[in-house]
mmCIF file of C-alpha atoms and ligand atoms in Angstrom:
data_model
loop_
_atom_site.group_PDB
_atom_site.id
_atom_site.type_symbol
_atom_site.label_atom_id
_atom_site.label_comp_id
_atom_site.label_asym_id
_atom_site.label_seq_id
_atom_site.Cartn_x
_atom_site.Cartn_y
_atom_site.Cartn_z
ATOM 1 C CA MET A 952 -3.716 -16.605 -2.968
ATOM 2 C CA THR A 953 -6.291 -16.676 -0.174
ATOM 3 C CA LYS A 954 -5.959 -15.864 3.483
ATOM 4 C CA GLU A 955 -6.540 -19.571 4.248
ATOM 5 C CA SER A 956 -3.579 -20.725 2.150
ATOM 6 C CA ILE A 957 -1.289 -18.257 3.909
ATOM 7 C CA LYS A 958 -2.381 -19.581 7.285
ATOM 8 C CA GLN A 959 -1.238 -23.037 6.187
ATOM 9 C CA ASN A 960 2.210 -21.805 5.258
ATOM 10 C CA PRO A 961 2.893 -18.640 7.215
ATOM 11 C CA GLN A 962 6.103 -16.807 6.567
ATOM 12 C CA ARG A 963 6.452 -13.025 6.651
ATOM 13 C CA ILE A 964 4.534 -10.033 5.360
ATOM 14 C CA PHE A 965 6.050 -6.733 4.296
ATOM 15 C CA SER A 966 4.141 -3.724 3.043
ATOM 16 C CA GLY A 967 4.651 0.018 2.837
ATOM 17 C CA ILE A 968 2.795 3.243 2.397
ATOM 18 C CA GLN A 969 4.113 6.636 1.380
ATOM 19 C CA PRO A 970 3.890 9.530 3.863
ATOM 20 C CA THR A 971 2.566 12.023 1.367
ATOM 21 C CA GLY A 972 -0.556 13.286 3.131
ATOM 22 C CA ASN A 973 -4.188 12.788 2.189
ATOM 23 C CA LEU A 974 -4.468 9.118 3.164
ATOM 24 C CA HIS A 975 -7.731 8.097 1.582
ATOM 25 C CA LEU A 976 -10.319 5.366 1.426
ATOM 26 C CA GLY A 977 -8.328 3.606 -1.341
ATOM 27 C CA ASN A 978 -5.288 3.335 0.934
ATOM 28 C CA TYR A 979 -7.488 2.080 3.743
ATOM 29 C CA LEU A 980 -9.458 -0.526 1.770
ATOM 30 C CA GLY A 981 -6.680 -1.492 -0.674
ATOM 31 C CA ALA A 982 -3.917 -1.779 1.918
ATOM 32 C CA ILE A 983 -4.290 -0.935 5.616
ATOM 33 C CA LYS A 984 -7.540 -2.865 6.278
ATOM 34 C CA ASN A 985 -5.893 -5.994 4.862
ATOM 35 C CA TRP A 986 -2.747 -5.436 6.953
ATOM 36 C CA VAL A 987 -4.922 -5.395 10.058
ATOM 37 C CA SER A 988 -6.679 -8.612 9.150
ATOM 38 C CA LEU A 989 -3.462 -10.450 8.182
ATOM 39 C CA GLN A 990 -1.245 -9.451 11.108
ATOM 40 C CA SER A 991 -2.680 -12.018 13.501
ATOM 41 C CA ASP A 992 -1.985 -14.922 11.097
ATOM 42 C CA ILE A 993 1.504 -14.071 9.904
ATOM 43 C CA PRO A 994 4.390 -11.998 11.329
ATOM 44 C CA SER A 995 4.126 -8.586 9.717
ATOM 45 C CA ILE A 996 6.390 -5.644 8.986
ATOM 46 C CA PHE A 997 4.846 -2.350 7.891
ATOM 47 C CA SER A 998 6.833 0.662 6.814
ATOM 48 C CA ILE A 999 6.181 4.338 6.258
ATOM 49 C CA VAL A 1000 8.255 4.600 3.117
ATOM 50 C CA ASP A 1001 9.723 8.088 3.384
ATOM 51 C CA LEU A 1002 12.569 7.313 0.957
ATOM 52 C CA HIS A 1003 9.915 6.657 -1.685
ATOM 53 C CA ALA A 1004 8.128 9.918 -0.849
ATOM 54 C CA ILE A 1005 11.133 12.059 -1.863
ATOM 55 C CA THR A 1006 11.102 10.700 -5.434
ATOM 56 C CA VAL A 1007 8.917 13.765 -6.023
ATOM 57 C CA PRO A 1008 9.754 17.083 -4.301
ATOM 58 C CA GLN A 1009 8.551 17.335 -0.687
ATOM 59 C CA ASP A 1010 8.500 20.210 1.747
ATOM 60 C CA PRO A 1011 10.642 18.987 4.703
ATOM 61 C CA ALA A 1012 8.280 20.258 7.426
ATOM 62 C CA LYS A 1013 5.274 18.745 5.666
ATOM 63 C CA LEU A 1014 7.102 15.457 5.149
ATOM 64 C CA ARG A 1015 7.840 15.286 8.879
ATOM 65 C CA SER A 1016 4.205 15.884 9.784
ATOM 66 C CA SER A 1017 3.001 13.397 7.136
ATOM 67 C CA ILE A 1018 5.215 10.704 8.673
ATOM 68 C CA HIS A 1019 3.482 11.327 12.004
ATOM 69 C CA GLU A 1020 0.063 11.457 10.379
ATOM 70 C CA VAL A 1021 0.445 8.227 8.417
ATOM 71 C CA THR A 1022 1.893 6.410 11.435
ATOM 72 C CA ALA A 1023 -1.093 7.588 13.495
ATOM 73 C CA ALA A 1024 -3.522 6.479 10.759
ATOM 74 C CA ILE A 1025 -2.004 3.003 10.612
ATOM 75 C CA ILE A 1026 -2.172 2.578 14.399
ATOM 76 C CA ALA A 1027 -5.689 4.057 14.577
ATOM 77 C CA SER A 1028 -6.817 1.577 11.904
ATOM 78 C CA GLY A 1029 -5.793 -1.310 14.126
ATOM 79 C CA VAL A 1030 -2.191 -2.285 13.342
ATOM 80 C CA ASP A 1031 -0.921 -3.758 16.587
ATOM 81 C CA VAL A 1032 2.522 -2.285 17.225
ATOM 82 C CA LYS A 1033 3.288 -4.797 19.975
ATOM 83 C CA ASN A 1034 3.109 -7.797 17.670
ATOM 84 C CA SER A 1035 3.765 -6.243 14.271
ATOM 85 C CA ILE A 1036 6.741 -4.093 13.308
ATOM 86 C CA LEU A 1037 6.006 -0.493 12.294
ATOM 87 C CA PHE A 1038 8.908 1.790 11.335
ATOM 88 C CA ASN A 1039 9.956 4.538 8.953
ATOM 89 C CA GLN A 1040 12.036 3.289 6.043
ATOM 90 C CA SER A 1041 14.873 5.851 6.174
ATOM 91 C CA SER A 1042 15.671 4.828 9.770
ATOM 92 C CA VAL A 1043 16.941 1.430 8.566
ATOM 93 C CA LYS A 1044 19.849 2.269 6.278
ATOM 94 C CA GLU A 1045 20.050 -1.311 4.994
ATOM 95 C CA HIS A 1046 17.190 -0.471 2.566
ATOM 96 C CA THR A 1047 19.366 1.906 0.551
ATOM 97 C CA GLU A 1048 22.370 -0.387 0.714
ATOM 98 C CA LEU A 1049 20.457 -3.350 -0.693
ATOM 99 C CA ALA A 1050 18.807 -1.068 -3.268
ATOM 100 C CA TRP A 1051 22.269 -0.197 -4.642
ATOM 101 C CA ILE A 1052 23.196 -3.849 -4.995
ATOM 102 C CA PHE A 1053 19.865 -4.464 -6.768
ATOM 103 C CA ASN A 1054 20.583 -1.497 -9.082
ATOM 104 C CA CYS A 1055 23.448 -3.609 -10.311
ATOM 105 C CA VAL A 1056 21.163 -6.623 -10.856
ATOM 106 C CA CYS A 1057 18.052 -4.978 -12.372
ATOM 107 C CA ARG A 1058 18.158 -4.207 -16.114
ATOM 108 C CA ILE A 1059 17.141 -0.857 -17.626
ATOM 109 C CA GLY A 1060 14.723 -2.688 -19.934
ATOM 110 C CA TRP A 1061 12.804 -4.048 -16.941
ATOM 111 C CA LEU A 1062 12.357 -0.569 -15.460
ATOM 112 C CA ASN A 1063 11.307 0.827 -18.838
ATOM 113 C CA ARG A 1064 8.205 -1.344 -18.677
ATOM 114 C CA MET A 1065 6.900 0.145 -15.399
ATOM 115 C CA THR A 1066 3.575 1.790 -16.124
ATOM 116 C CA GLN A 1067 3.445 3.786 -12.890
ATOM 117 C CA PHE A 1068 6.602 5.687 -13.859
ATOM 118 C CA LYS A 1069 5.101 6.519 -17.228
ATOM 119 C CA GLU A 1070 1.913 7.780 -15.540
ATOM 120 C CA LYS A 1071 3.695 9.747 -12.826
ATOM 121 C CA ALA A 1072 6.382 11.262 -15.042
ATOM 122 C CA GLY A 1073 3.837 12.134 -17.736
ATOM 123 C CA LYS A 1074 5.057 14.224 -20.657
ATOM 124 C CA ASN A 1075 7.820 15.733 -18.568
ATOM 125 C CA ARG A 1076 9.938 12.598 -18.477
ATOM 126 C CA GLU A 1077 13.268 14.376 -18.832
ATOM 127 C CA LYS A 1078 12.473 16.398 -15.690
ATOM 128 C CA ALA A 1079 11.469 13.395 -13.541
ATOM 129 C CA THR A 1080 14.022 12.472 -10.870
ATOM 130 C CA VAL A 1081 16.235 9.417 -11.272
ATOM 131 C CA GLY A 1082 14.693 8.298 -7.966
ATOM 132 C CA LEU A 1083 11.191 8.203 -9.456
ATOM 133 C CA TYR A 1084 12.460 6.012 -12.294
ATOM 134 C CA ASN A 1085 14.434 3.819 -9.974
ATOM 135 C CA TYR A 1086 11.800 3.514 -7.259
ATOM 136 C CA PRO A 1087 10.729 -0.089 -8.010
ATOM 137 C CA VAL A 1088 14.304 -1.229 -7.295
ATOM 138 C CA LEU A 1089 14.112 0.326 -3.821
ATOM 139 C CA MET A 1090 10.717 -1.340 -3.382
ATOM 140 C CA ALA A 1091 12.253 -4.725 -4.255
ATOM 141 C CA ALA A 1092 14.937 -4.044 -1.631
ATOM 142 C CA ASP A 1093 12.250 -3.197 0.963
ATOM 143 C CA ILE A 1094 10.588 -6.559 0.470
ATOM 144 C CA LEU A 1095 13.637 -8.792 0.057
ATOM 145 C CA LEU A 1096 15.635 -7.197 2.892
ATOM 146 C CA TYR A 1097 13.271 -9.110 5.187
ATOM 147 C CA LYS A 1098 12.878 -12.134 2.882
ATOM 148 C CA ALA A 1099 9.140 -11.373 2.954
ATOM 149 C CA SER A 1100 6.953 -14.069 1.443
ATOM 150 C CA HIS A 1101 3.768 -12.014 0.959
ATOM 151 C CA VAL A 1102 3.145 -8.389 0.083
ATOM 152 C CA PRO A 1103 -0.399 -7.045 0.630
ATOM 153 C CA VAL A 1104 -1.017 -4.101 -1.693
ATOM 154 C CA GLY A 1105 -3.631 -2.524 -3.943
ATOM 155 C CA ASP A 1106 -3.869 -3.558 -7.566
ATOM 156 C CA ASP A 1107 -1.625 -0.705 -8.791
ATOM 157 C CA GLN A 1108 1.483 -2.258 -7.167
ATOM 158 C CA LYS A 1109 1.268 -5.680 -8.829
ATOM 159 C CA GLN A 1110 3.769 -4.855 -11.556
ATOM 160 C CA HIS A 1111 6.311 -3.619 -8.989
ATOM 161 C CA ILE A 1112 6.076 -6.908 -7.107
ATOM 162 C CA GLU A 1113 6.606 -8.828 -10.331
ATOM 163 C CA LEU A 1114 9.773 -6.786 -10.793
ATOM 164 C CA ALA A 1115 10.859 -7.676 -7.238
ATOM 165 C CA ARG A 1116 10.443 -11.334 -8.212
ATOM 166 C CA ASP A 1117 12.538 -10.795 -11.366
ATOM 167 C CA ILE A 1118 15.256 -9.104 -9.332
ATOM 168 C CA ALA A 1119 15.203 -11.923 -6.744
ATOM 169 C CA SER A 1120 15.524 -14.588 -9.484
ATOM 170 C CA ALA A 1121 18.317 -12.733 -11.245
ATOM 171 C CA PHE A 1122 20.168 -12.330 -7.936
ATOM 172 C CA ASN A 1123 19.687 -16.040 -7.198
ATOM 173 C CA ASN A 1124 21.189 -16.919 -10.589
ATOM 174 C CA MET A 1125 24.114 -14.530 -10.246
ATOM 175 C CA PHE A 1126 25.094 -15.389 -6.685
ATOM 176 C CA LYS A 1127 25.038 -18.916 -5.260
ATOM 177 C CA ASN A 1128 26.402 -20.306 -2.010
ATOM 178 C CA GLU A 1129 28.498 -23.505 -1.904
ATOM 179 C CA LYS A 1130 25.333 -25.614 -1.893
ATOM 180 C CA GLN A 1131 24.060 -23.832 -5.037
ATOM 181 C CA GLU A 1132 20.880 -22.822 -3.170
ATOM 182 C CA ASP A 1133 18.624 -19.898 -4.093
ATOM 183 C CA PHE A 1134 19.157 -17.080 -1.601
ATOM 184 C CA PHE A 1135 15.742 -15.425 -1.996
ATOM 185 C CA SER A 1136 12.380 -17.103 -2.354
ATOM 186 C CA LEU A 1137 10.016 -15.187 -4.616
ATOM 187 C CA PRO A 1138 7.540 -12.847 -2.853
ATOM 188 C CA GLU A 1139 3.840 -13.140 -3.698
ATOM 189 C CA PRO A 1140 1.529 -10.135 -4.072
ATOM 190 C CA LEU A 1141 -1.603 -10.317 -1.918
ATOM 191 C CA ILE A 1142 -4.353 -8.333 -3.537
ATOM 192 C CA LEU A 1143 -7.277 -8.942 -1.223
ATOM 193 C CA GLY A 1144 -10.827 -7.717 -0.784
ATOM 194 C CA THR A 1145 -13.416 -6.212 -3.081
ATOM 195 C CA ALA A 1146 -11.803 -2.789 -3.297
ATOM 196 C CA THR A 1147 -8.359 -3.499 -4.686
ATOM 197 C CA ARG A 1148 -8.775 -0.458 -6.898
ATOM 198 C CA VAL A 1149 -10.997 2.237 -5.399
ATOM 199 C CA MET A 1150 -11.910 4.775 -8.059
ATOM 200 C CA SER A 1151 -12.322 8.558 -7.906
ATOM 201 C CA LEU A 1152 -15.754 9.773 -6.729
ATOM 202 C CA ARG A 1153 -15.747 12.239 -9.632
ATOM 203 C CA ASP A 1154 -14.758 9.778 -12.367
ATOM 204 C CA GLY A 1155 -15.246 6.027 -12.071
ATOM 205 C CA THR A 1156 -12.517 5.335 -14.625
ATOM 206 C CA LYS A 1157 -9.749 7.086 -12.632
ATOM 207 C CA LYS A 1158 -8.033 5.711 -9.522
ATOM 208 C CA MET A 1159 -8.743 7.481 -6.206
ATOM 209 C CA SER A 1160 -5.436 9.174 -5.540
ATOM 210 C CA LYS A 1161 -3.634 11.335 -2.994
ATOM 211 C CA SER A 1162 -2.480 13.639 -5.751
ATOM 212 C CA ASP A 1163 -5.830 14.338 -7.476
ATOM 213 C CA ASP A 1164 -6.360 18.136 -7.521
ATOM 214 C CA SER A 1165 -10.012 17.682 -6.570
ATOM 215 C CA ASP A 1166 -10.487 16.912 -2.878
ATOM 216 C CA ALA A 1167 -14.064 15.861 -3.731
ATOM 217 C CA SER A 1168 -12.604 12.926 -5.703
ATOM 218 C CA ARG A 1169 -11.537 11.111 -2.530
ATOM 219 C CA ILE A 1170 -12.609 10.426 1.043
ATOM 220 C CA ASN A 1171 -9.685 11.267 3.305
ATOM 221 C CA LEU A 1172 -9.195 9.418 6.566
ATOM 222 C CA THR A 1173 -9.222 12.821 8.278
ATOM 223 C CA ASP A 1174 -12.549 13.954 6.757
ATOM 224 C CA THR A 1175 -15.341 14.936 9.145
ATOM 225 C CA ARG A 1176 -18.766 13.297 9.124
ATOM 226 C CA ASP A 1177 -20.151 16.239 7.078
ATOM 227 C CA GLN A 1178 -17.330 16.093 4.547
ATOM 228 C CA ILE A 1179 -17.810 12.339 4.024
ATOM 229 C CA SER A 1180 -21.544 12.832 3.688
ATOM 230 C CA ASN A 1181 -21.225 15.708 1.174
ATOM 231 C CA LYS A 1182 -18.651 13.905 -0.942
ATOM 232 C CA ILE A 1183 -20.798 10.778 -1.235
ATOM 233 C CA LYS A 1184 -23.936 12.859 -1.932
ATOM 234 C CA LYS A 1185 -22.096 14.622 -4.747
ATOM 235 C CA ALA A 1186 -20.345 11.469 -6.036
ATOM 236 C CA LYS A 1187 -20.901 11.009 -9.763
ATOM 237 C CA THR A 1188 -23.565 8.439 -10.685
ATOM 238 C CA ASP A 1189 -25.980 7.814 -13.513
ATOM 239 C CA SER A 1190 -29.752 8.124 -13.288
ATOM 240 C CA ASN A 1191 -30.678 4.422 -13.560
ATOM 241 C CA PRO A 1192 -31.547 2.191 -10.628
ATOM 242 C CA LEU A 1193 -28.930 -0.346 -9.524
ATOM 243 C CA PRO A 1194 -28.906 -3.327 -11.895
ATOM 244 C CA GLU A 1195 -29.736 -6.990 -11.339
ATOM 245 C CA THR A 1196 -26.484 -8.568 -12.488
ATOM 246 C CA LEU A 1197 -22.761 -8.085 -11.943
ATOM 247 C CA ASP A 1198 -22.216 -8.029 -15.709
ATOM 248 C CA GLU A 1199 -24.532 -5.042 -16.004
ATOM 249 C CA LEU A 1200 -22.920 -3.380 -12.996
ATOM 250 C CA LYS A 1201 -19.505 -3.699 -14.662
ATOM 251 C CA THR A 1202 -20.671 -1.485 -17.543
ATOM 252 C CA ARG A 1203 -21.387 1.341 -15.076
ATOM 253 C CA PRO A 1204 -18.045 2.355 -13.505
ATOM 254 C CA GLU A 1205 -19.379 4.829 -10.933
ATOM 255 C CA ALA A 1206 -22.108 2.474 -9.707
ATOM 256 C CA LEU A 1207 -19.611 -0.411 -9.576
ATOM 257 C CA ASN A 1208 -17.194 1.691 -7.539
ATOM 258 C CA LEU A 1209 -19.783 2.686 -4.927
ATOM 259 C CA ILE A 1210 -21.082 -0.872 -4.596
ATOM 260 C CA ASN A 1211 -17.519 -2.190 -4.260
ATOM 261 C CA ILE A 1212 -16.783 0.400 -1.577
ATOM 262 C CA TYR A 1213 -19.902 -0.660 0.331
ATOM 263 C CA ALA A 1214 -18.912 -4.324 0.011
ATOM 264 C CA ALA A 1215 -15.349 -3.691 1.197
ATOM 265 C CA LEU A 1216 -16.402 -1.495 4.122
ATOM 266 C CA SER A 1217 -18.851 -4.145 5.292
ATOM 267 C CA SER A 1218 -16.453 -7.058 4.469
ATOM 268 C CA GLN A 1219 -19.046 -8.667 2.207
ATOM 269 C CA LYS A 1220 -19.085 -9.845 -1.393
ATOM 270 C CA THR A 1221 -19.981 -7.413 -4.187
ATOM 271 C CA SER A 1222 -22.679 -9.837 -5.352
ATOM 272 C CA SER A 1223 -24.457 -9.872 -1.963
ATOM 273 C CA ILE A 1224 -24.487 -6.083 -1.805
ATOM 274 C CA LEU A 1225 -25.827 -5.892 -5.339
ATOM 275 C CA GLU A 1226 -28.557 -8.346 -4.419
ATOM 276 C CA GLN A 1227 -29.477 -6.144 -1.481
ATOM 277 C CA PHE A 1228 -29.728 -2.934 -3.546
ATOM 278 C CA SER A 1229 -30.682 -4.050 -7.044
ATOM 279 C CA GLY A 1230 -33.658 -2.158 -8.428
ATOM 280 C CA LYS A 1231 -33.111 0.666 -5.901
ATOM 281 C CA GLY A 1232 -32.047 4.183 -6.897
ATOM 282 C CA PHE A 1233 -28.994 6.072 -5.665
ATOM 283 C CA SER A 1234 -31.218 8.247 -3.458
ATOM 284 C CA TYR A 1235 -31.887 5.076 -1.455
ATOM 285 C CA PHE A 1236 -28.377 3.598 -1.656
ATOM 286 C CA LYS A 1237 -26.239 6.681 -0.960
ATOM 287 C CA PRO A 1238 -27.588 7.487 2.549
ATOM 288 C CA GLN A 1239 -26.796 3.912 3.604
ATOM 289 C CA LEU A 1240 -23.309 4.116 2.135
ATOM 290 C CA ILE A 1241 -22.808 7.413 3.988
ATOM 291 C CA GLU A 1242 -23.842 5.829 7.277
ATOM 292 C CA LEU A 1243 -21.509 2.869 6.767
ATOM 293 C CA ALA A 1244 -18.559 5.047 5.712
ATOM 294 C CA VAL A 1245 -19.033 7.438 8.643
ATOM 295 C CA ASP A 1246 -19.417 4.574 11.134
ATOM 296 C CA THR A 1247 -16.207 2.937 9.878
ATOM 297 C CA LEU A 1248 -14.040 5.994 9.408
ATOM 298 C CA SER A 1249 -15.048 8.295 12.293
ATOM 299 C CA PRO A 1250 -13.519 6.132 15.030
ATOM 300 C CA ILE A 1251 -10.304 5.949 12.987
ATOM 301 C CA SER A 1252 -10.059 9.689 12.457
ATOM 302 C CA SER A 1253 -10.868 10.504 16.076
ATOM 303 C CA GLU A 1254 -8.228 8.017 17.314
ATOM 304 C CA MET A 1255 -5.801 9.539 14.813
ATOM 305 C CA ARG A 1256 -6.399 13.031 16.215
ATOM 306 C CA ASN A 1257 -5.857 11.650 19.696
ATOM 307 C CA LEU A 1258 -2.540 10.014 18.787
ATOM 308 C CA LEU A 1259 -1.337 13.132 16.989
ATOM 309 C CA LYS A 1260 -1.572 15.132 20.228
ATOM 310 C CA ASP A 1261 1.582 13.317 21.362
ATOM 311 C CA THR A 1262 4.058 13.065 18.490
ATOM 312 C CA LYS A 1263 6.869 12.127 20.938
ATOM 313 C CA GLU A 1264 4.963 8.920 21.664
ATOM 314 C CA ILE A 1265 4.683 8.255 17.911
ATOM 315 C CA ASP A 1266 8.451 8.768 17.602
ATOM 316 C CA LYS A 1267 8.970 6.227 20.398
ATOM 317 C CA ILE A 1268 6.822 3.659 18.612
ATOM 318 C CA LEU A 1269 8.794 4.181 15.386
ATOM 319 C CA LYS A 1270 12.089 3.837 17.276
ATOM 320 C CA ILE A 1271 11.024 0.472 18.703
ATOM 321 C CA GLY A 1272 9.967 -0.603 15.192
ATOM 322 C CA GLN A 1273 13.329 0.531 13.802
ATOM 323 C CA GLU A 1274 15.211 -1.669 16.255
ATOM 324 C CA LYS A 1275 13.059 -4.713 15.539
ATOM 325 C CA ALA A 1276 13.336 -4.194 11.763
ATOM 326 C CA LYS A 1277 17.127 -3.786 11.955
ATOM 327 C CA ASN A 1278 17.455 -7.043 13.868
ATOM 328 C CA ILE A 1279 15.950 -8.869 10.889
ATOM 329 C CA ALA A 1280 17.524 -6.793 8.116
ATOM 330 C CA GLU A 1281 21.148 -6.676 9.292
ATOM 331 C CA PRO A 1282 21.982 -10.394 9.087
ATOM 332 C CA ILE A 1283 20.203 -10.750 5.724
ATOM 333 C CA LEU A 1284 22.147 -7.844 4.229
ATOM 334 C CA LYS A 1285 25.371 -9.281 5.665
ATOM 335 C CA ASP A 1286 24.717 -12.563 3.847
ATOM 336 C CA VAL A 1287 23.948 -10.678 0.622
ATOM 337 C CA LYS A 1288 27.226 -8.758 0.880
ATOM 338 C CA ASN A 1289 29.147 -11.979 1.447
ATOM 339 C CA LEU A 1290 27.531 -13.584 -1.594
ATOM 340 C CA VAL A 1291 28.392 -10.555 -3.742
ATOM 341 C CA GLY A 1292 32.037 -10.822 -2.646
ATOM 342 C CA PHE A 1293 32.387 -7.874 -0.306
ATOM 343 C CA ILE A 1294 34.567 -8.171 2.770
ATOM 344 C CA ASN A 1295 32.599 -7.096 5.852
HETATM 345 P P1 LIG B 828 0.457 4.942 -1.836
HETATM 346 O O1 LIG B 828 -0.618 5.912 -1.513
HETATM 347 O O2 LIG B 828 0.838 5.031 -3.279
HETATM 348 O O3 LIG B 828 1.605 4.952 -0.898
HETATM 349 O O4 LIG B 828 -0.205 3.506 -1.691
HETATM 350 C C1 LIG B 828 -0.248 2.799 -0.481
HETATM 351 C C2 LIG B 828 -1.070 1.545 -0.630
HETATM 352 O O5 LIG B 828 -2.435 1.876 -0.953
HETATM 353 C C3 LIG B 828 -0.611 0.608 -1.762
HETATM 354 O O6 LIG B 828 -0.768 -0.731 -1.341
HETATM 355 C C4 LIG B 828 -1.546 0.924 -2.888
HETATM 356 O O7 LIG B 828 -1.698 -0.165 -3.775
HETATM 357 C C5 LIG B 828 -2.842 1.200 -2.132
HETATM 358 N N1 LIG B 828 -3.711 2.106 -2.899
HETATM 359 C C6 LIG B 828 -3.447 3.375 -3.284
HETATM 360 N N2 LIG B 828 -4.478 3.897 -3.979
HETATM 361 C C7 LIG B 828 -5.429 2.930 -4.032
HETATM 362 C C8 LIG B 828 -6.744 2.851 -4.607
HETATM 363 N N3 LIG B 828 -7.296 3.878 -5.251
HETATM 364 N N4 LIG B 828 -7.426 1.681 -4.474
HETATM 365 C C9 LIG B 828 -6.897 0.623 -3.805
HETATM 366 N N5 LIG B 828 -5.666 0.635 -3.248
HETATM 367 C C10 LIG B 828 -4.932 1.770 -3.351
HETATM 368 N N1 LIG B 829 5.255 1.596 -3.862
HETATM 369 C C1 LIG B 829 4.216 1.472 -2.887
HETATM 370 C C2 LIG B 829 3.117 2.492 -3.185
HETATM 371 O O1 LIG B 829 3.347 3.531 -3.695
HETATM 372 C C3 LIG B 829 4.727 1.679 -1.484
HETATM 373 C C4 LIG B 829 5.798 0.699 -1.158
HETATM 374 C C5 LIG B 829 7.127 0.961 -1.069
HETATM 375 C C6 LIG B 829 5.631 -0.668 -0.887
HETATM 376 N N2 LIG B 829 7.811 -0.149 -0.740
HETATM 377 C C7 LIG B 829 6.938 -1.188 -0.627
HETATM 378 C C8 LIG B 829 4.526 -1.511 -0.853
HETATM 379 C C9 LIG B 829 7.129 -2.525 -0.354
HETATM 380 C C10 LIG B 829 4.746 -2.860 -0.561
HETATM 381 C C11 LIG B 829 6.040 -3.364 -0.311
HETATM 382 O O2 LIG B 829 2.002 2.228 -2.877
#
């Protein structure tokens, strides 16, 4: 799916991000940057998914400040809150209501296949919350509550969107109106750009993640110029110059990651960046990557700091988003409840 094909058949975008602190370059390049570029072509709804955040224990005060921080980061990155809808998930109760109905559609076997649960729960599966296991059902509800047609995400969320499609099809088969029409159309994942999976700066085979113990593994959106510079200087590499071909680059995970990051930050193709730097060493490449990363991220982090001085204003923006989101969600949930056979 390309941006051009969406323009020809625009419908509605939904995407979400968890307010769990440490928003990083992966979140920016894999998700938020694409939200910003899509919002002018297709009506968009973006959510700070706080109900998802509590699938692992959260400190309430920290959760509250993360909701503000992530909202500020999204606005500072360029999401236009006048034209797009930005709200926190728990403020629209229809999400949990639809999630329950979907719990009664989704099969245990489908959830058992979800690789992210296996990764996140690790060896301690018996101690994981039911919410963590069940989370993809809530995610399906998030998307289908607005009958979203496209869901821009990073590569790691593809399987969850496939599950949302399975749930939508199963619902369509179970519940028909008099005309025997499908109630939901199937949402498409939109995995755009050259950095759909940004890797850790310490290990090119591991995803850059909010929860990595090493802060040096990621570039946070709140990092200062010096922090960004030091992290890139120290980023793991090998000692060879950058290769000639993409095939060779693909055998060198750390080099591939840094080149992909450069390509995504400059909105260019990986192959053109490789052409530009092939034969050059990292001592030549890294300073240029630092300059590009600082130039892109510093205005975002300074705008974020500015917005965070007035959290009441952020609350107002979320309230407006809540009302707009509810206006779309309420009638859709009402129709779902009618189809299921509830009296409301
Ligand atoms: P999360 O931090 O799990 O709430 O993810 C929010 C969004 O960022 C989702 O669309 C993810 O797919 C995306 N994302 C998270 N980590 C990465 C990464 N390392 N590379 C690319 N996209 C990512
Ligand atoms: N599960 C997503 C993540 O961790 C966040 C999310 C929740 C989401 N609901 C969504 C993304 C709906 C897209 C659409 O990254």
